[in-house]
XYZ file of C-alpha atoms in Angstrom:
415
model
C 119.468 -62.418 55.267
C 116.166 -61.058 54.251
C 116.099 -57.708 55.472
C 114.560 -54.672 53.665
C 115.807 -51.533 53.352
C 113.247 -48.860 51.652
C 114.980 -45.245 51.091
C 113.071 -42.031 49.957
C 111.044 -44.232 47.450
C 108.570 -42.616 45.454
C 106.445 -43.946 43.063
C 104.904 -41.551 39.781
C 102.305 -42.096 37.205
C 103.058 -39.029 35.205
C 102.769 -35.442 37.193
C 100.984 -38.152 40.011
C 102.671 -39.212 42.918
C 101.210 -42.276 44.391
C 104.222 -42.891 46.980
C 105.898 -40.093 48.584
C 108.787 -40.183 50.473
C 108.317 -43.986 51.916
C 111.500 -44.830 54.701
C 111.388 -48.449 56.320
C 113.505 -50.572 57.852
C 112.048 -54.573 57.931
C 114.129 -56.675 59.411
C 115.326 -60.304 58.735
C 111.881 -62.709 59.801
C 109.778 -60.153 60.286
C 106.002 -60.281 59.500
C 105.003 -56.876 58.351
C 101.533 -55.613 57.455
C 100.156 -52.801 55.522
C 96.598 -51.707 55.991
C 95.396 -48.221 54.924
C 92.574 -47.255 53.093
C 91.185 -48.020 49.051
C 93.580 -45.871 46.925
C 96.624 -45.229 50.346
C 99.540 -47.063 47.737
C 99.951 -49.826 50.068
C 99.457 -52.869 47.126
C 101.527 -50.496 44.680
C 104.541 -50.363 47.322
C 104.351 -54.260 47.910
C 104.399 -54.157 43.758
C 107.272 -52.020 43.485
C 109.083 -54.101 46.367
C 108.400 -57.435 43.862
C 109.930 -55.600 41.200
C 106.257 -55.233 39.323
C 106.218 -52.209 39.518
C 109.205 -49.749 38.483
C 110.853 -47.461 41.161
C 110.415 -44.044 40.197
C 112.924 -42.194 42.667
C 114.365 -43.595 45.976
C 116.140 -47.192 46.545
C 115.568 -51.010 47.595
C 117.502 -53.130 49.590
C 117.465 -56.840 49.740
C 119.399 -58.473 51.913
C 122.197 -55.324 51.719
C 121.836 -55.569 47.904
C 120.178 -52.259 45.568
C 117.448 -54.150 43.786
C 115.948 -51.315 42.010
C 116.704 -52.412 38.389
C 116.701 -56.062 39.485
C 114.322 -58.435 37.213
C 111.273 -59.897 39.622
C 112.845 -63.481 39.249
C 115.874 -62.326 40.716
C 115.074 -60.556 43.892
C 114.667 -63.884 45.666
C 110.945 -62.753 46.101
C 107.690 -65.192 46.153
C 104.374 -63.642 45.979
C 100.935 -64.826 46.608
C 97.660 -63.050 44.997
C 94.521 -62.378 45.877
C 93.174 -64.800 43.195
C 95.017 -68.087 43.083
C 95.850 -67.639 39.881
C 96.323 -71.860 39.480
C 96.429 -74.011 36.661
C 92.906 -75.467 36.241
C 94.399 -78.312 33.800
C 97.143 -79.167 36.084
C 96.900 -81.295 39.359
C 98.122 -79.799 42.868
C 101.571 -81.505 43.143
C 102.235 -79.941 39.151
C 100.711 -76.675 39.951
C 103.053 -76.250 43.152
C 106.426 -77.948 40.991
C 105.709 -75.965 37.751
C 108.360 -73.304 38.848
C 111.113 -75.764 39.823
C 110.105 -77.441 36.516
C 111.472 -74.347 34.936
C 114.439 -73.861 37.182
C 115.444 -77.488 35.782
C 115.896 -79.055 39.303
C 116.289 -82.573 39.777
C 112.494 -84.414 40.130
C 113.753 -86.139 43.112
C 114.624 -82.632 44.471
C 111.209 -81.464 43.439
C 109.390 -84.301 44.540
C 111.063 -83.286 47.816
C 110.205 -79.995 48.083
C 106.662 -80.403 47.053
C 105.838 -82.796 49.724
C 107.622 -81.054 52.312
C 105.746 -77.209 51.558
C 102.741 -80.016 51.391
C 102.978 -81.426 55.145
C 103.598 -78.015 56.100
C 100.146 -76.769 55.187
C 98.158 -79.861 55.332
C 97.909 -80.633 51.132
C 99.392 -84.311 51.215
C 96.007 -85.782 50.464
C 95.119 -83.353 47.526
C 98.556 -83.101 45.337
C 96.492 -85.545 42.921
C 93.496 -83.219 42.665
C 93.236 -80.615 39.859
C 91.778 -77.040 41.293
C 88.011 -77.316 40.732
C 88.064 -80.476 43.063
C 88.886 -78.070 45.818
C 87.659 -75.214 48.322
C 88.585 -71.961 48.241
C 90.360 -72.274 51.040
C 92.927 -75.151 50.034
C 93.345 -73.216 46.608
C 94.902 -70.370 48.251
C 97.065 -72.927 50.738
C 98.608 -74.327 47.297
C 99.038 -70.733 45.855
C 101.337 -70.360 49.433
C 102.521 -73.588 48.323
C 103.565 -73.074 45.502
C 105.081 -70.198 46.658
C 107.045 -72.286 49.670
C 108.976 -74.051 47.117
C 111.008 -71.401 45.649
C 112.482 -71.243 49.074
C 112.503 -67.494 48.768
C 114.084 -64.289 50.951
C 110.942 -62.328 50.892
C 107.257 -63.505 50.724
C 105.232 -61.044 49.074
C 100.823 -61.498 50.301
C 98.536 -59.219 48.388
C 95.435 -59.761 50.269
C 95.325 -63.466 49.959
C 91.774 -64.215 51.874
C 89.618 -61.299 50.210
C 87.888 -63.833 47.864
C 87.291 -66.408 51.049
C 84.304 -66.876 53.244
C 84.588 -65.842 57.387
C 84.758 -69.319 57.936
C 87.648 -70.070 55.426
C 89.477 -66.526 56.302
C 89.546 -67.809 60.002
C 90.963 -71.271 59.128
C 93.756 -70.210 56.347
C 94.553 -67.107 58.829
C 95.697 -69.976 61.328
C 97.410 -71.609 58.645
C 99.359 -68.374 57.148
C 100.299 -67.951 61.132
C 101.483 -71.292 61.140
C 103.614 -70.591 58.349
C 104.839 -67.800 59.881
C 106.213 -69.790 62.844
C 108.053 -72.174 60.330
C 109.517 -70.283 57.989
C 111.176 -67.364 61.240
C 114.093 -66.526 58.937
C 112.096 -65.635 55.918
C 110.746 -62.120 55.916
C 106.830 -61.460 55.222
C 104.838 -58.352 53.767
C 101.196 -58.287 53.953
C 98.926 -56.097 52.217
C 95.147 -56.567 54.153
C 92.310 -54.132 54.548
C 91.629 -56.618 57.267
C 91.678 -55.267 60.695
C 91.894 -58.368 62.543
C 94.062 -60.185 59.980
C 96.597 -57.313 60.643
C 96.105 -57.194 64.682
C 96.537 -61.149 64.454
C 99.312 -61.714 62.159
C 101.680 -58.617 62.271
C 104.751 -57.691 64.178
C 104.698 -54.626 62.728
C 101.856 -52.549 61.306
C 102.615 -50.024 58.391
C 99.353 -47.748 58.734
C 99.772 -45.590 55.248
C 97.380 -42.699 53.826
C 97.709 -40.915 50.172
C 100.990 -42.919 49.899
C 102.130 -41.289 52.887
C 103.362 -43.428 55.773
C 101.164 -42.205 58.657
C 102.845 -45.176 62.015
C 104.368 -47.764 61.979
C 104.517 -50.247 64.995
C 103.221 -53.443 66.896
C 99.514 -54.073 66.986
C 99.652 -52.470 70.540
C 101.674 -49.851 69.927
C 99.186 -48.339 67.206
C 96.080 -49.646 69.261
C 96.829 -47.984 72.383
C 98.867 -44.831 71.057
C 97.870 -43.485 68.100
C 100.174 -40.935 67.013
C 97.626 -39.190 64.782
C 93.407 -38.792 64.164
C 93.978 -40.876 61.696
C 95.526 -43.724 63.092
C 93.546 -43.506 65.613
C 90.307 -43.770 63.637
C 91.448 -46.480 61.295
C 92.833 -49.070 63.950
C 90.300 -50.758 66.097
C 86.783 -52.515 64.848
C 84.455 -50.375 65.836
C 86.786 -47.748 65.563
C 87.591 -45.037 68.194
C 84.290 -42.990 68.707
C 85.536 -38.740 68.073
C 83.917 -35.546 70.464
C 84.690 -32.567 69.376
C 83.547 -28.926 70.103
C 81.795 -28.405 73.147
C 81.562 -32.433 73.868
C 85.868 -32.315 74.428
C 85.727 -28.883 75.902
C 86.064 -30.335 79.306
C 88.982 -32.568 78.152
C 91.087 -28.869 76.731
C 91.208 -30.772 73.223
C 89.794 -29.908 70.061
C 88.703 -33.734 69.739
C 89.025 -36.501 72.584
C 88.943 -40.223 71.640
C 87.414 -43.038 73.621
C 87.647 -46.239 72.368
C 83.687 -48.562 72.373
C 85.030 -50.355 74.700
C 86.372 -48.032 77.110
C 83.013 -46.260 77.407
C 81.207 -47.392 81.197
C 77.651 -46.681 81.795
C 76.791 -44.773 84.664
C 73.735 -43.937 86.676
C 71.838 -40.897 87.474
C 73.369 -39.052 84.456
C 76.880 -38.334 85.891
C 78.644 -39.204 82.834
C 80.718 -36.838 80.907
C 78.170 -37.456 78.071
C 74.412 -38.504 77.640
C 72.280 -39.014 74.804
C 69.380 -41.231 73.072
C 70.462 -44.903 72.589
C 69.576 -45.060 68.391
C 69.780 -48.596 67.553
C 71.665 -51.385 70.162
C 73.246 -54.784 68.872
C 73.069 -57.772 71.239
C 76.111 -60.145 69.654
C 75.294 -62.949 72.780
C 78.881 -62.450 73.461
C 78.664 -58.491 74.004
C 76.552 -55.411 72.759
C 76.936 -52.601 70.852
C 75.123 -49.396 72.040
C 74.773 -46.442 69.032
C 73.721 -43.141 71.284
C 73.195 -39.790 69.822
C 74.849 -37.178 71.492
C 74.346 -34.714 68.802
C 78.016 -35.175 66.557
C 77.730 -36.211 62.977
C 78.143 -39.895 64.207
C 76.449 -41.931 66.812
C 78.758 -42.727 69.797
C 79.079 -46.509 70.515
C 79.202 -47.770 73.603
C 79.949 -51.770 74.096
C 78.950 -53.793 77.419
C 79.909 -57.521 78.258
C 76.772 -59.491 77.166
C 73.375 -58.473 76.356
C 72.503 -55.038 76.669
C 69.093 -53.836 77.928
C 69.063 -51.103 76.984
C 66.683 -49.938 73.751
C 66.239 -47.303 71.128
C 64.596 -44.781 72.620
C 66.487 -44.556 76.306
C 68.376 -42.138 77.440
C 71.914 -43.440 78.779
C 74.950 -40.561 80.679
C 78.720 -42.593 80.126
C 82.094 -41.424 80.353
C 85.880 -43.185 79.819
C 87.082 -45.549 81.620
C 89.841 -44.238 83.961
C 92.318 -42.294 81.649
C 91.269 -44.272 78.655
C 90.983 -41.383 76.023
C 92.802 -39.755 73.746
C 92.990 -36.288 73.247
C 93.756 -34.826 69.542
C 94.642 -30.824 68.685
C 93.040 -28.891 65.899
C 95.709 -30.192 63.157
C 95.334 -34.088 64.266
C 97.882 -34.554 66.978
C 97.683 -35.659 69.947
C 97.689 -33.851 73.291
C 100.676 -35.520 75.744
C 100.865 -32.598 77.711
C 98.348 -31.087 80.509
C 95.520 -32.622 83.081
C 92.033 -32.577 82.662
C 89.566 -32.993 84.943
C 86.243 -33.368 82.828
C 82.706 -31.678 84.159
C 80.040 -34.791 84.188
C 77.194 -33.891 82.001
C 74.122 -32.545 83.075
C 71.330 -34.590 85.216
C 68.965 -36.175 83.124
C 65.507 -37.048 83.694
C 63.830 -39.163 80.937
C 61.028 -41.212 81.517
C 62.959 -44.290 82.367
C 63.187 -44.095 86.518
C 66.494 -45.908 86.467
C 67.733 -42.801 85.008
C 65.597 -40.808 86.301
C 66.374 -41.946 89.631
C 68.279 -39.374 93.058
C 70.933 -40.078 94.519
C 73.065 -43.311 94.877
C 76.555 -44.422 94.650
C 77.406 -46.127 90.965
C 76.757 -49.522 90.966
C 78.781 -52.670 90.038
C 77.453 -52.815 86.428
C 79.583 -50.656 84.319
C 80.918 -51.708 80.725
C 83.968 -54.020 81.563
C 83.217 -54.843 85.478
C 82.589 -58.523 87.211
C 79.338 -56.990 88.182
C 76.098 -56.654 86.801
C 74.602 -53.975 84.309
C 72.227 -51.295 85.993
C 68.946 -52.069 84.174
C 66.036 -50.019 84.094
C 63.760 -50.760 86.798
C 60.498 -52.531 86.653
C 56.919 -50.210 86.790
C 56.730 -51.903 90.035
C 59.636 -50.949 91.682
C 59.355 -47.455 90.232
C 56.256 -46.917 92.586
C 58.328 -47.725 95.723
C 60.593 -45.467 97.500
C 64.138 -45.675 96.105
C 65.748 -46.629 99.888
C 63.553 -49.595 99.430
C 65.137 -51.230 96.608
C 68.050 -53.440 96.912
C 70.662 -52.819 94.871
C 71.687 -55.744 92.214
C 74.818 -57.672 93.987
C 77.734 -57.763 91.983
C 77.751 -60.532 88.927
C 74.222 -61.245 88.922
C 71.705 -61.629 86.286
C 68.191 -59.737 86.518
C 65.370 -61.975 85.448
C 63.997 -61.070 81.825
C 61.476 -59.669 83.406
C 63.234 -57.120 85.082
C 65.143 -56.318 81.757
C 61.797 -54.754 80.199
C 61.802 -50.990 79.543
C 59.273 -49.470 81.495
C 56.176 -47.414 80.191
C 56.758 -44.009 79.042
C 55.438 -41.868 82.396
C 57.364 -40.228 84.615
C 57.774 -41.732 88.150
C 55.424 -41.828 91.170
C 56.832 -39.798 93.916
C 58.267 -41.088 97.042
C 55.626 -41.466 99.782
C 56.529 -39.244 102.592
């Protein structure tokens, strides 16, 4: 069994408590990810599990055995660090076999274990190479292979992908996911600050702050039902938008949070909030619009595909359906009461698309299959609104139609 139980664990350096009353039950075969900001204690907690740091008080059990005073080498644990820590003068085979040689295991058994781990990690063709002849991702796989051959009860990963570039991070993350499937009975504990690694690899995520466990749950539990303002803002990238003061009054909350992908742009100033675009990012598959509504940080609105909005445009937006979160002044979630948010004041910007009167919302809202409501062209601004055909759902306007209009008041329709 490789289950792990932590009870009332504290870690102190002098009078400073860096881990405070940690209580965790980790099931055999689970993939657990520790996340949190720098200095939250996630790496320290990992090191106390490994035995590299002593426990000040509390209990740590692995497989039902108390291991507080058990040496690291006797705990049935293997650890993979951020640095590869490979012996530069040894081949890949010798690096992976070194710990087995120290245990005086037979050469035949060593060869069998190393080759099995190499096949699992696709390192077979590189066994006779030195580390300097390998890429960063291959070196990290050698470090993982060196841990696999020990057949540990528990794998510990301390930010193993931090030294890799973006492409190698994706490839190596996939290798770790495959490793997880190949070793279903081995418990894995993984420390990272990377949101993608946490959300894609974890069975459950442990969020820490200032040495305290803030919430434990599956990736989607933390994403959909954060139990504090901190967790809501930490899980997810880009992070959740927070509106306070007058911007949260209609939600009967101290703070209301909405994720960028749950914001929809509304026509005619009919949204809950309105503001000026200060920056927009077109990423091809999607876009992010940064809007100033008077909060300390800009509100981020995500749109599918390219956005027609640019700096200086005024837009109105609101959460999709009930996809928002309410928090009280302590940062705790509010789950009671029914709210009916009021609409934002009508906006009369120089953009004809924003100042047009009447009309039902277009199909072009964030996350819909319809077209995004585009700023009208100069020509269309001179015509009565009733004669302008609405874009059909799923249509895409031409480049000319996407251009923002000149900064002048819209012409009045003819009588």
